[in-house]
XYZ file of N, CA, C and O in Angstrom:
540
model
N 63.066 46.661 32.478
C 63.135 45.223 32.635
C 63.996 44.634 31.512
O 63.800 44.923 30.341
N 64.950 43.789 31.878
C 65.863 43.195 30.905
C 65.229 41.945 30.284
O 64.539 41.200 30.970
N 65.469 41.704 28.979
C 64.928 40.492 28.354
C 65.625 39.250 28.908
O 66.776 39.301 29.330
N 64.907 38.150 28.904
C 65.479 36.893 29.362
C 66.587 36.479 28.405
O 66.463 36.636 27.194
N 67.669 35.963 28.942
C 68.767 35.503 28.115
C 69.026 34.035 28.407
O 68.865 33.580 29.534
N 69.423 33.325 27.371
C 69.739 31.918 27.565
C 71.094 31.802 28.259
O 71.902 32.721 28.233
N 71.316 30.646 28.861
C 72.527 30.418 29.647
C 73.272 29.193 29.124
O 72.803 28.506 28.212
N 74.400 28.913 29.738
C 75.152 27.709 29.391
C 74.318 26.455 29.655
O 74.438 25.473 28.923
N 73.485 26.499 30.670
C 72.623 25.346 30.965
C 71.623 25.140 29.834
O 71.375 24.001 29.417
N 71.080 26.223 29.287
C 70.154 26.105 28.153
C 70.849 25.465 26.956
O 70.274 24.625 26.263
N 72.098 25.859 26.719
C 72.858 25.281 25.610
C 73.171 23.804 25.878
O 73.099 22.977 24.969
N 73.516 23.460 27.111
C 73.782 22.064 27.473
C 72.535 21.207 27.263
O 72.609 20.133 26.662
N 71.396 21.686 27.717
C 70.139 20.961 27.524
C 69.882 20.763 26.038
O 69.520 19.671 25.595
N 70.105 21.805 25.250
C 69.895 21.705 23.804
C 70.794 20.680 23.142
O 70.349 19.884 22.308
N 72.062 20.675 23.522
C 72.993 19.701 22.954
C 72.580 18.272 23.295
O 72.679 17.369 22.466
N 72.099 18.085 24.492
C 71.690 16.746 24.903
C 70.381 16.328 24.244
O 70.208 15.154 23.915
N 69.488 17.270 24.032
C 68.269 16.948 23.278
C 68.664 16.469 21.887
O 68.166 15.457 21.398
N 69.601 17.187 21.254
C 70.046 16.803 19.916
C 70.607 15.389 19.902
O 70.226 14.556 19.079
N 71.529 15.105 20.813
C 72.176 13.788 20.845
C 71.166 12.679 21.100
O 71.179 11.644 20.416
N 70.276 12.887 22.050
C 69.295 11.849 22.383
C 68.262 11.674 21.276
O 67.831 10.556 20.994
N 67.874 12.778 20.649
C 66.922 12.693 19.531
C 67.527 11.890 18.392
O 66.892 10.990 17.836
N 68.774 12.198 18.053
C 69.434 11.474 16.966
C 69.628 10.007 17.324
O 69.495 9.138 16.463
N 69.948 9.737 18.582
C 70.126 8.347 19.018
C 68.841 7.549 18.859
O 68.875 6.347 18.591
N 67.706 8.211 18.980
C 66.405 7.554 18.802
C 65.967 7.542 17.343
O 64.926 6.980 17.008
N 66.743 8.204 16.483
C 66.399 8.218 15.067
C 65.223 9.116 14.739
O 64.536 8.906 13.737
N 64.987 10.135 15.557
C 63.869 11.060 15.327
C 64.348 12.316 14.611
O 65.434 12.821 14.889
N 63.528 12.819 13.733
C 63.821 14.106 13.098
C 63.350 15.227 14.025
O 62.579 14.997 14.964
N 63.795 16.428 13.745
C 63.313 17.582 14.512
C 61.813 17.746 14.317
O 61.094 18.092 15.254
N 61.338 17.476 13.116
C 59.906 17.584 12.833
C 59.113 16.586 13.668
O 58.092 16.942 14.265
N 59.589 15.339 13.731
C 58.879 14.311 14.493
C 58.852 14.651 15.977
O 57.816 14.510 16.633
N 59.974 15.109 16.506
C 60.016 15.492 17.921
C 59.080 16.666 18.175
O 58.304 16.655 19.135
N 59.161 17.670 17.306
C 58.301 18.841 17.475
C 56.826 18.484 17.438
O 56.045 18.939 18.285
N 56.441 17.664 16.473
C 55.036 17.247 16.357
C 54.584 16.515 17.620
O 53.497 16.756 18.134
N 55.446 15.656 18.128
C 55.100 14.858 19.311
C 54.921 15.709 20.570
O 54.137 15.353 21.449
N 55.655 16.820 20.657
C 55.552 17.663 21.857
C 54.785 18.956 21.609
O 54.688 19.801 22.497
N 54.253 19.133 20.383
C 53.378 20.270 20.110
C 54.065 21.563 19.732
O 53.539 22.648 20.011
N 55.250 21.478 19.102
C 55.925 22.682 18.617
C 56.400 22.436 17.186
O 56.391 21.312 16.705
N 56.848 23.487 16.527
C 57.360 23.357 15.160
C 58.800 22.845 15.189
O 59.472 22.924 16.218
N 59.265 22.368 14.032
C 60.660 21.933 13.973
C 61.594 23.114 14.187
O 62.701 22.957 14.710
N 61.153 24.326 13.815
C 61.975 25.513 14.033
C 62.183 25.758 15.529
O 63.265 26.143 15.960
N 61.126 25.499 16.301
C 61.237 25.662 17.748
C 62.196 24.624 18.319
O 63.006 24.929 19.198
N 62.131 23.392 17.813
C 63.068 22.349 18.249
C 64.493 22.791 17.929
O 65.397 22.630 18.754
N 64.706 23.380 16.741
C 66.037 23.888 16.382
C 66.517 24.915 17.400
O 67.671 24.898 17.815
N 65.633 25.815 17.781
C 66.005 26.847 18.750
C 66.334 26.235 20.105
O 67.264 26.680 20.780
N 65.567 25.219 20.523
C 65.891 24.517 21.769
C 67.273 23.893 21.668
O 68.100 24.006 22.565
N 67.524 23.197 20.549
C 68.772 22.460 20.392
C 69.989 23.380 20.307
O 71.072 23.014 20.745
N 69.816 24.566 19.759
C 70.917 25.526 19.680
C 71.069 26.331 20.967
O 72.012 27.111 21.098
N 70.134 26.160 21.892
C 70.181 26.910 23.136
C 69.715 28.336 22.988
O 69.956 29.169 23.854
N 69.013 28.647 21.881
C 68.512 30.003 21.659
C 67.250 30.271 22.464
O 66.979 31.404 22.828
N 66.461 29.223 22.691
C 65.246 29.336 23.492
C 65.306 28.332 24.629
O 65.813 27.221 24.454
N 64.773 28.735 25.751
C 64.692 27.828 26.891
C 63.560 26.841 26.706
O 62.512 27.164 26.151
N 63.787 25.631 27.212
C 62.744 24.609 27.198
C 62.058 24.671 28.555
O 62.706 24.544 29.594
N 60.748 24.890 28.541
C 60.001 24.925 29.780
C 60.003 23.562 30.467
O 60.210 22.520 29.837
N 59.757 23.573 31.763
C 59.817 22.347 32.560
C 58.854 21.275 32.053
O 59.231 20.105 31.903
N 57.624 21.660 31.762
C 56.638 20.690 31.278
C 57.017 20.110 29.928
O 56.889 18.900 29.692
N 57.499 20.954 29.042
C 57.905 20.481 27.719
C 59.143 19.598 27.821
O 59.257 18.587 27.142
N 60.090 19.952 28.697
C 61.286 19.133 28.873
C 60.910 17.753 29.413
O 61.464 16.738 28.989
N 59.947 17.726 30.307
C 59.468 16.444 30.828
C 58.858 15.596 29.718
O 59.082 14.390 29.630
N 58.121 16.231 28.828
C 57.505 15.521 27.705
C 58.575 15.024 26.729
O 58.497 13.898 26.225
N 59.586 15.833 26.470
C 60.685 15.423 25.598
C 61.417 14.229 26.218
O 61.725 13.251 25.528
N 61.669 14.291 27.513
C 62.339 13.185 28.203
C 61.511 11.905 28.103
O 62.051 10.823 27.839
N 60.208 12.017 28.283
C 59.335 10.844 28.187
C 59.398 10.257 26.786
O 59.555 9.051 26.616
N 59.341 11.114 25.794
C 59.374 10.669 24.403
C 60.704 10.000 24.048
O 60.750 9.007 23.324
N 61.809 10.549 24.580
C 63.141 10.006 24.297
C 63.513 8.861 25.250
O 64.608 8.309 25.151
N 62.604 8.559 26.163
C 62.770 7.451 27.110
C 64.008 7.608 27.983
O 64.805 6.681 28.162
N 64.180 8.817 28.526
C 65.269 9.100 29.460
C 64.698 9.886 30.634
O 63.657 10.538 30.502
N 65.371 9.863 31.781
C 64.924 10.730 32.887
C 65.258 12.186 32.564
O 66.198 12.457 31.797
N 64.530 13.109 33.126
C 64.788 14.536 32.900
C 66.229 14.869 33.287
O 66.874 15.707 32.652
N 66.761 14.190 34.280
C 68.134 14.456 34.734
C 69.166 14.195 33.645
O 70.289 14.700 33.725
N 68.826 13.442 32.608
C 69.772 13.165 31.514
C 70.162 14.438 30.773
O 71.190 14.467 30.096
N 69.372 15.500 30.908
C 69.656 16.742 30.195
C 70.584 17.676 30.971
O 70.963 18.725 30.467
N 70.951 17.286 32.179
C 71.761 18.142 33.042
C 73.002 17.425 33.515
O 73.032 16.198 33.596
N 74.033 18.201 33.861
C 75.223 17.615 34.474
C 74.839 17.196 35.886
O 74.152 17.929 36.589
N 75.305 16.033 36.270
C 74.971 15.542 37.604
C 76.230 15.459 38.441
O 77.132 14.695 38.131
N 76.305 16.270 39.478
C 77.439 16.220 40.388
C 78.680 16.867 39.802
O 78.683 17.404 38.705
N 79.741 16.795 40.587
C 80.994 17.413 40.169
C 82.085 16.385 39.953
O 83.197 16.730 39.616
N 81.781 15.116 40.117
C 82.808 14.092 40.081
C 83.074 13.511 38.715
O 82.727 14.065 37.670
N 83.711 12.359 38.750
C 84.106 11.664 37.527
C 82.898 11.256 36.695
O 82.954 11.268 35.467
N 81.795 10.907 37.350
C 80.596 10.486 36.616
C 80.051 11.629 35.767
O 79.658 11.427 34.615
N 80.036 12.835 36.309
C 79.559 13.997 35.555
C 80.487 14.290 34.385
O 80.033 14.596 33.281
N 81.793 14.167 34.613
C 82.763 14.396 33.542
C 82.596 13.362 32.436
O 82.621 13.685 31.253
N 82.382 12.113 32.832
C 82.197 11.045 31.845
C 80.930 11.271 31.028
O 80.926 11.093 29.811
N 79.852 11.680 31.702
C 78.591 11.939 31.005
C 78.772 13.075 29.999
O 78.315 12.975 28.856
N 79.457 14.125 30.378
C 79.708 15.251 29.481
C 80.548 14.802 28.287
O 80.283 15.177 27.145
N 81.549 13.955 28.546
C 82.406 13.444 27.476
C 81.614 12.589 26.490
O 81.778 12.717 25.275
N 80.728 11.736 27.010
C 79.916 10.871 26.145
C 79.038 11.715 25.231
O 78.966 11.472 24.022
N 78.384 12.719 25.779
C 77.538 13.575 24.952
C 78.375 14.350 23.940
O 77.930 14.607 22.826
N 79.607 14.698 24.303
C 80.500 15.351 23.356
C 80.818 14.441 22.178
O 80.809 14.871 21.032
N 81.080 13.170 22.455
C 81.340 12.201 21.388
C 80.128 12.046 20.483
O 80.252 11.955 19.267
N 78.953 12.007 21.060
C 77.738 11.800 20.279
C 77.437 12.962 19.345
O 76.706 12.801 18.380
N 78.006 14.134 19.610
C 77.787 15.292 18.735
C 78.614 15.203 17.454
O 78.334 15.894 16.486
N 79.657 14.372 17.447
C 80.494 14.238 16.245
C 79.637 13.711 15.096
O 78.823 12.806 15.273
N 79.836 14.290 13.919
C 79.066 13.900 12.746
C 79.204 12.395 12.486
O 80.312 11.884 12.387
N 78.100 11.683 12.418
C 78.091 10.256 12.128
C 78.251 9.357 13.340
O 78.140 8.133 13.217
N 78.519 9.927 14.512
C 78.775 9.110 15.700
C 77.569 8.256 16.081
O 77.721 7.069 16.386
N 76.400 8.833 16.045
C 75.202 8.078 16.418
C 74.946 6.963 15.408
O 74.634 5.829 15.798
N 75.130 7.255 14.126
C 74.948 6.223 13.099
C 75.951 5.089 13.283
O 75.602 3.913 13.160
N 77.200 5.452 13.561
C 78.232 4.442 13.782
C 77.904 3.579 14.992
O 77.997 2.344 14.943
N 77.492 4.207 16.055
C 77.151 3.470 17.276
C 75.942 2.561 17.060
O 75.932 1.404 17.501
N 74.946 3.061 16.347
C 73.753 2.260 16.070
C 74.118 1.028 15.228
O 73.687 -0.091 15.509
N 74.946 1.232 14.212
C 75.372 0.114 13.366
C 76.215 -0.876 14.162
O 76.033 -2.095 14.047
N 77.121 -0.370 14.989
C 77.969 -1.236 15.812
C 77.115 -2.082 16.762
O 77.331 -3.283 16.900
N 76.136 -1.450 17.390
C 75.271 -2.167 18.337
C 74.434 -3.236 17.649
O 74.029 -4.224 18.279
N 74.182 -3.080 16.356
C 73.365 -4.065 15.645
C 74.150 -5.322 15.269
O 73.564 -6.315 14.854
N 75.480 -5.285 15.423
C 76.304 -6.464 15.136
C 76.141 -7.434 16.300
O 76.488 -7.112 17.440
N 75.637 -8.600 16.022
C 75.359 -9.557 17.099
C 76.563 -10.408 17.478
O 76.686 -10.834 18.616
N 77.465 -10.653 16.546
C 78.614 -11.514 16.792
C 79.716 -10.746 17.543
O 80.211 -9.725 17.053
N 80.117 -11.237 18.727
C 81.121 -10.552 19.546
C 82.469 -10.432 18.837
O 83.131 -9.399 18.926
N 82.883 -11.484 18.152
C 84.163 -11.450 17.436
C 84.123 -10.394 16.329
O 85.080 -9.647 16.141
N 83.020 -10.327 15.619
C 82.866 -9.320 14.560
C 82.940 -7.911 15.162
O 83.577 -7.024 14.583
N 82.319 -7.708 16.322
C 82.390 -6.399 16.986
C 83.836 -6.036 17.305
O 84.262 -4.907 17.095
N 84.591 -6.986 17.844
C 85.997 -6.726 18.172
C 86.785 -6.359 16.915
O 87.630 -5.462 16.936
N 86.511 -7.045 15.815
C 87.212 -6.764 14.562
C 86.851 -5.391 14.007
O 87.727 -4.662 13.524
N 85.584 -5.035 14.088
C 85.164 -3.704 13.636
C 85.828 -2.631 14.492
O 86.325 -1.620 13.974
N 85.867 -2.847 15.797
C 86.522 -1.891 16.696
C 88.003 -1.749 16.350
O 88.542 -0.640 16.324
N 88.658 -2.856 16.034
C 90.068 -2.811 15.651
C 90.254 -1.996 14.365
O 91.209 -1.213 14.249
N 89.351 -2.154 13.414
C 89.421 -1.394 12.163
C 89.266 0.099 12.434
O 90.020 0.928 11.911
N 88.299 0.454 13.258
C 88.052 1.870 13.564
C 89.257 2.463 14.296
O 89.688 3.585 13.997
N 89.821 1.721 15.233
C 91.006 2.216 15.945
C 92.180 2.409 14.984
O 92.913 3.393 15.085
N 92.367 1.486 14.054
C 93.437 1.616 13.059
C 93.212 2.845 12.190
O 94.157 3.594 11.903
N 91.982 3.061 11.758
C 91.663 4.237 10.943
C 91.951 5.520 11.721
O 92.472 6.497 11.155
N 91.649 5.526 13.003
C 91.911 6.711 13.829
C 93.410 6.975 13.927
O 93.858 8.121 13.830
N 94.200 5.915 14.110
C 95.666 6.081 14.170
C 96.209 6.604 12.844
O 97.052 7.489 12.816
N 95.716 6.052 11.739
C 96.163 6.508 10.421
C 95.800 7.969 10.201
O 96.572 8.729 9.612
N 94.625 8.365 10.650
C 94.195 9.754 10.513
C 95.095 10.704 11.272
O 95.382 11.808 10.810
N 95.569 10.277 12.436
C 96.473 11.134 13.224
C 97.839 11.238 12.571
O 98.486 12.268 12.645
N 98.290 10.181 11.908
C 99.607 10.186 11.267
C 99.638 11.067 10.033
O 100.687 11.510 9.612
N 98.480 11.343 9.435
C 98.422 12.138 8.207
C 98.494 13.635 8.462
O 98.485 14.417 7.541
N 98.541 14.057 9.733
C 98.615 15.481 10.018
C 99.876 16.045 9.384
O 100.933 15.424 9.405
N 99.793 17.237 8.788
C 100.944 17.802 8.076
C 102.135 18.027 9.005
O 101.964 18.450 10.155
N 103.299 17.732 8.491
C 104.521 17.961 9.271
C 104.954 19.397 9.101
O 104.802 20.008 8.037
N 105.548 19.931 10.145
C 106.047 21.295 10.090
C 107.489 21.234 9.585
O 108.329 20.521 10.142
N 107.770 21.955 8.517
C 109.104 21.962 7.928
C 109.898 23.147 8.457
O 109.365 24.242 8.623
N 111.159 22.912 8.729
C 112.033 24.003 9.168
C 112.402 24.855 7.962
O 112.713 24.338 6.893
N 112.396 26.156 8.115
C 112.717 27.058 7.006
C 114.181 27.311 6.903
O 114.941 27.241 7.758
């Protein structure tokens, strides 16, 4: 009998647990305590090393206030691609903190100005890439 192996779906579920947990401002310890596992087990779920059972995934979804379907790709169309892209962005270091801070700005004009600053910083970052010199 072969041992169970994790799959790409297990890794996808783990990545989404991570993004949603961080978006809620929960630590691995807090999530683990709430669903009855250790923070080490949460780490294994998030890395896709261990599978999350159906009942536990349902409990995690309830705690994170999302439907269970949020942990899976839905369909093959543009909506599924967009959802995958959004979760990819949320994995970037500091992305959740930036989004949380941005959402807390109540003034619409201030939000537009902050967005303009971030876009300018992104353009400047791309321009700083080293140039290739001809030998």
